[in-house]
Coordinates of C-alpha atoms and ligand atoms in Angstrom, one line a residue:
X1 CA 9.8 5.4 15.0
X2 CA 7.8 4.9 11.8
X3 CA 4.0 5.6 12.0
X4 CA 1.9 2.5 11.9
X5 CA -0.6 2.2 9.0
X6 CA -3.2 -0.3 8.0
X7 CA -4.4 -0.1 4.4
X8 CA -7.2 -1.8 2.6
X9 CA -6.9 -2.3 -1.2
X10 CA -10.4 -3.1 -2.5
X11 CA -9.2 -3.6 -6.0
X12 CA -11.9 -3.9 -8.7
X13 CA -14.6 -5.3 -6.4
X14 CA -18.0 -4.3 -5.1
X15 CA -20.8 -2.0 -6.0
X16 CA -21.7 1.5 -4.9
X17 CA -24.0 -0.1 -2.3
X18 CA -21.4 -2.6 -1.0
X19 CA -18.6 0.0 -0.9
X20 CA -20.7 2.4 1.1
X21 CA -21.8 -0.3 3.5
X22 CA -18.2 -1.5 4.1
X23 CA -17.0 2.1 4.7
X24 CA -19.9 2.9 7.0
X25 CA -19.2 -0.2 9.1
X26 CA -15.5 0.7 9.4
X27 CA -16.4 4.3 10.3
X28 CA -18.7 3.1 13.0
X29 CA -16.3 0.6 14.5
X30 CA -12.8 2.1 14.1
X31 CA -11.8 3.7 17.3
X32 CA -10.8 7.3 16.5
X33 CA -8.1 7.3 19.2
X34 CA -6.4 4.2 17.9
X35 CA -2.8 4.8 16.9
X36 CA -2.5 3.2 13.5
X37 CA -3.8 5.3 10.7
X38 CA -6.4 3.4 8.7
X39 CA -6.8 4.1 4.9
X40 CA -9.0 2.4 2.4
X41 CA -8.6 2.3 -1.4
X42 CA -11.9 1.8 -3.2
X43 CA -12.3 1.8 -7.0
X44 CA -12.2 5.3 -8.5
X45 CA -16.0 5.4 -9.2
X46 CA -16.8 4.7 -5.5
X47 CA -14.4 7.3 -4.0
X48 CA -17.1 10.0 -3.6
X49 CA -19.6 7.6 -1.9
X50 CA -16.9 6.2 0.4
X51 CA -15.7 9.7 1.3
X52 CA -19.3 10.5 2.4
X53 CA -19.6 7.3 4.4
X54 CA -16.3 7.9 6.2
X55 CA -17.1 11.5 7.2
X56 CA -16.7 12.1 10.9
X57 CA -14.3 9.1 11.2
X58 CA -10.5 9.2 11.2
X59 CA -10.2 6.8 8.3
X60 CA -8.4 8.2 5.3
X61 CA -9.2 7.8 1.7
X62 CA -6.9 6.7 -1.1
X63 CA -7.0 5.8 -4.8
X64 CA -5.5 2.7 -6.4
X65 CA -3.8 4.4 -9.2
X66 CA -3.2 7.8 -10.8
X67 CA -2.0 9.3 -14.1
X68 CA 1.6 10.5 -14.3
X69 CA 0.3 13.5 -16.2
X70 CA -1.3 16.6 -14.7
X71 CA -4.0 17.1 -17.4
X72 CA -4.5 16.9 -21.1
X73 CA -5.7 14.5 -23.8
X74 CA -5.3 11.2 -21.8
X75 CA -8.6 9.4 -22.3
X76 CA -9.6 7.4 -19.3
X77 CA -6.9 8.7 -17.0
X78 CA -7.3 10.4 -13.6
X79 CA -4.9 13.0 -12.3
X80 CA -3.5 13.5 -8.8
X81 CA -5.4 16.8 -8.5
X82 CA -8.7 15.1 -9.4
X83 CA -8.0 12.7 -6.6
X84 CA -7.3 15.5 -4.2
X85 CA -10.5 17.2 -5.2
X86 CA -12.3 14.0 -4.2
X87 CA -10.8 14.0 -0.8
X88 CA -8.0 11.5 -1.3
X89 CA -4.9 11.7 0.9
X90 CA -3.2 8.5 -0.3
X91 CA -2.6 6.7 -3.6
X92 CA -1.1 3.4 -4.5
X93 CA 1.8 3.6 -6.9
X94 CA 3.3 0.6 -8.7
X95 CA 1.0 -2.1 -7.4
X96 CA 2.2 -5.4 -8.9
X97 CA -1.1 -5.8 -10.8
X98 CA -0.4 -2.4 -12.5
X99 CA 3.2 -3.5 -13.3
X100 CA 2.3 -6.9 -14.6
X101 CA -1.2 -6.5 -16.2
X102 CA -0.9 -2.9 -17.4
X103 CA 2.8 -3.0 -18.2
X104 CA 3.8 -0.1 -15.9
X105 CA 7.6 0.2 -16.0
X106 CA 9.8 1.3 -13.1
X107 CA 10.1 4.7 -14.9
X108 CA 6.3 5.2 -15.2
X109 CA 5.9 4.2 -11.5
X110 CA 8.5 6.9 -10.7
X111 CA 6.7 9.5 -12.7
X112 CA 3.4 8.6 -10.9
X113 CA 5.2 8.9 -7.6
X114 CA 6.4 12.4 -8.4
X115 CA 3.0 13.4 -9.7
X116 CA 1.3 12.2 -6.4
X117 CA 3.7 14.0 -4.1
X118 CA 3.5 17.1 -6.3
X119 CA -0.2 17.4 -5.4
X120 CA 0.1 16.5 -1.7
X121 CA -1.0 12.9 -2.0
X122 CA 0.9 10.4 0.1
X123 CA 2.1 7.6 -2.3
X124 CA 2.3 4.0 -1.1
X125 CA 5.0 2.7 -3.4
X126 CA 4.5 -1.0 -3.9
X127 CA 7.5 -3.3 -4.7
X128 CA 8.1 -7.0 -4.8
X129 CA 9.5 -9.9 -6.6
X130 CA 7.9 -12.7 -8.7
X131 CA 8.2 -16.4 -7.7
X132 CA 10.8 -16.9 -10.5
X133 CA 12.9 -14.0 -9.2
X134 CA 12.7 -15.4 -5.7
X135 CA 13.7 -18.8 -6.9
X136 CA 16.7 -17.2 -8.7
X137 CA 17.6 -15.5 -5.5
X138 CA 17.0 -12.1 -7.0
X139 CA 14.5 -10.8 -4.4
X140 CA 16.7 -8.2 -2.8
X141 CA 18.1 -7.0 -6.1
X142 CA 14.7 -6.6 -7.7
X143 CA 13.3 -4.7 -4.8
X144 CA 16.3 -2.5 -4.6
X145 CA 16.0 -1.7 -8.3
X146 CA 12.4 -0.8 -8.0
X147 CA 13.1 1.6 -5.2
X148 CA 16.3 3.0 -6.9
X149 CA 14.2 3.9 -10.0
X150 CA 12.0 6.1 -7.8
X151 CA 14.9 7.5 -5.8
X152 CA 16.6 8.6 -9.1
X153 CA 13.6 10.6 -10.2
X154 CA 12.1 11.8 -6.9
X155 CA 15.2 12.0 -4.7
X156 CA 16.0 9.9 -1.6
X157 CA 14.4 12.3 0.9
X158 CA 11.1 12.3 -1.0
X159 CA 11.1 8.5 -1.1
X160 CA 11.8 8.4 2.6
X161 CA 8.7 10.7 3.2
X162 CA 6.4 8.2 1.4
X163 CA 5.1 4.8 2.5
X164 CA 6.7 1.7 0.9
X165 CA 4.8 -1.6 0.7
X166 CA 6.7 -4.8 0.2
X167 CA 4.4 -7.2 -1.6
X168 CA 5.9 -10.4 -2.9
X169 CA 3.9 -11.1 -6.2
X170 CA 3.7 -14.8 -5.4
X171 CA 1.9 -14.1 -2.2
X172 CA -0.7 -11.6 -3.4
X173 CA -4.2 -13.0 -3.7
X174 CA -2.9 -16.6 -3.5
X175 CA -3.4 -17.4 0.1
X176 CA 0.4 -17.7 0.3
X177 CA 2.1 -15.4 2.8
X178 CA 5.8 -14.7 3.1
X179 CA 7.0 -16.0 6.4
X180 CA 7.6 -13.3 9.0
X181 CA 11.4 -14.0 8.6
X182 CA 11.2 -13.7 4.8
X183 CA 9.3 -10.4 5.0
X184 CA 11.5 -9.0 7.7
X185 CA 14.6 -9.8 5.7
X186 CA 13.3 -7.7 2.8
X187 CA 12.1 -4.9 5.0
X188 CA 15.4 -4.7 6.7
X189 CA 17.2 -4.4 3.3
X190 CA 14.7 -1.6 2.3
X191 CA 15.4 0.3 5.5
X192 CA 19.1 0.0 5.0
X193 CA 18.8 1.2 1.4
X194 CA 16.9 4.3 2.6
X195 CA 19.7 5.3 5.0
X196 CA 19.2 7.5 8.0
X197 CA 16.1 9.3 6.8
X198 CA 14.5 5.9 6.2
X199 CA 14.4 5.1 10.0
X200 CA 11.0 6.8 10.2
X201 CA 9.6 5.6 6.8
X202 CA 6.5 3.5 7.2
X203 CA 7.1 0.1 5.6
X204 CA 4.1 -2.1 5.0
X205 CA 3.9 -5.8 4.2
X206 CA 1.3 -7.0 1.8
X207 CA 0.4 -10.5 0.4
X208 CA -2.5 -12.5 1.9
X209 CA -2.5 -10.8 5.2
X210 CA -5.3 -12.1 7.4
X211 CA -6.2 -11.8 11.1
X212 CA -4.6 -15.1 11.8
X213 CA -1.2 -14.3 10.4
X214 CA -1.1 -10.5 11.0
X215 CA 0.4 -10.6 14.5
X216 CA 3.5 -12.6 13.6
X217 CA 4.2 -10.2 10.7
X218 CA 3.5 -7.0 12.6
X219 CA 5.8 -7.9 15.4
X220 CA 8.8 -7.8 13.1
X221 CA 11.0 -4.8 13.8
X222 CA 10.9 -3.3 10.3
X223 CA 7.2 -4.1 9.5
X224 CA 5.1 -1.0 10.4
X225 CA 1.7 -2.2 9.1
X226 CA -0.1 -4.0 6.3
X227 CA -1.5 -3.5 2.8
X228 CA -4.4 -5.9 2.8
X229 CA -6.3 -6.9 -0.3
X230 CA -8.9 -9.7 -0.1
X231 CA -9.3 -9.6 3.7
X232 CA -10.1 -5.9 3.6
X233 CA -13.3 -6.5 1.8
X234 CA -14.8 -8.0 5.0
X235 CA -15.2 -5.3 7.6
X236 CA -14.8 -7.4 10.7
X237 CA -11.8 -9.3 9.3
X238 CA -10.1 -6.0 8.4
X239 CA -10.8 -4.5 11.9
X240 CA -9.4 -7.7 13.4
X241 CA -6.2 -7.2 11.4
X242 CA -6.0 -3.6 12.5
X243 CA -6.4 -4.7 16.1
X244 CA -3.3 -6.9 15.7
X245 CA -1.3 -3.8 14.8
X246 CA -2.6 -1.9 17.8
X247 CA -1.5 -4.7 20.0
X248 CA 2.1 -4.6 18.5
X249 CA 2.4 -0.9 19.1
Ligands
LIG301 P1 -4.1 -9.8 -0.9 O1 -3.7 -8.5 -1.7 O2 -4.1 -9.4 0.5 O3 -5.4 -10.2 -1.4 O4 -3.0 -10.8 -1.1 C1 -2.7 -7.5 -1.3 C2 -2.5 -6.5 -2.4 O5 -2.6 -6.8 -3.6 O6 -2.3 -5.3 -2.0

């Protein structure tokens, strides 16, 4: 069985004060004995404040991005070890906004994945197709290629040890959600691509997950949790989504 996980991607939102308040609220209300692991991904500059606000809770900390390099003359970049030093256990790798807006290639994503695991960070590898690719019936092919690029560099077993998030680009931040059947179809294909070792790989769905649609997604056999953007900025809504995952368990 894959371990259930509920992840909140705060993107480039909030202030030091709002990030701390959100983390404190989650820390107070998230039941430490609950099975799914909860992890939040604040902006880099709020990581230290959020870490403090989460202390004493079981909620893990993650970063939204990392450099593929260990150190050196890379102005503006943040290394995996720097994130470890700040108390991060997780990192998003290859989010579609990084791929589309910051031109990250499959190869760069693979390098970042290796850098993360090399420092003991758990990567959440994000994959997903654009609307055009879906309309051209290329969804499974695109997702398989995105995963294969990382397998080629990191090895199948290392990819199976990570978390993979299927996030259709056309659903992210748009209020559009893949139907539970559409999501399950892609998750099933990812699981098949990973082979035997992939039976315990945690596979998340992301793309406009809300409390009202979470249960139908989480009940799918190959969906082990969610990567939540907009709805994770509201503490109670995020807790309600996490509750749906507990109930599916
Ligand atoms: P969304 O974002 O929930 O706002 O669609 C998901 C994500 O980008 O990870």
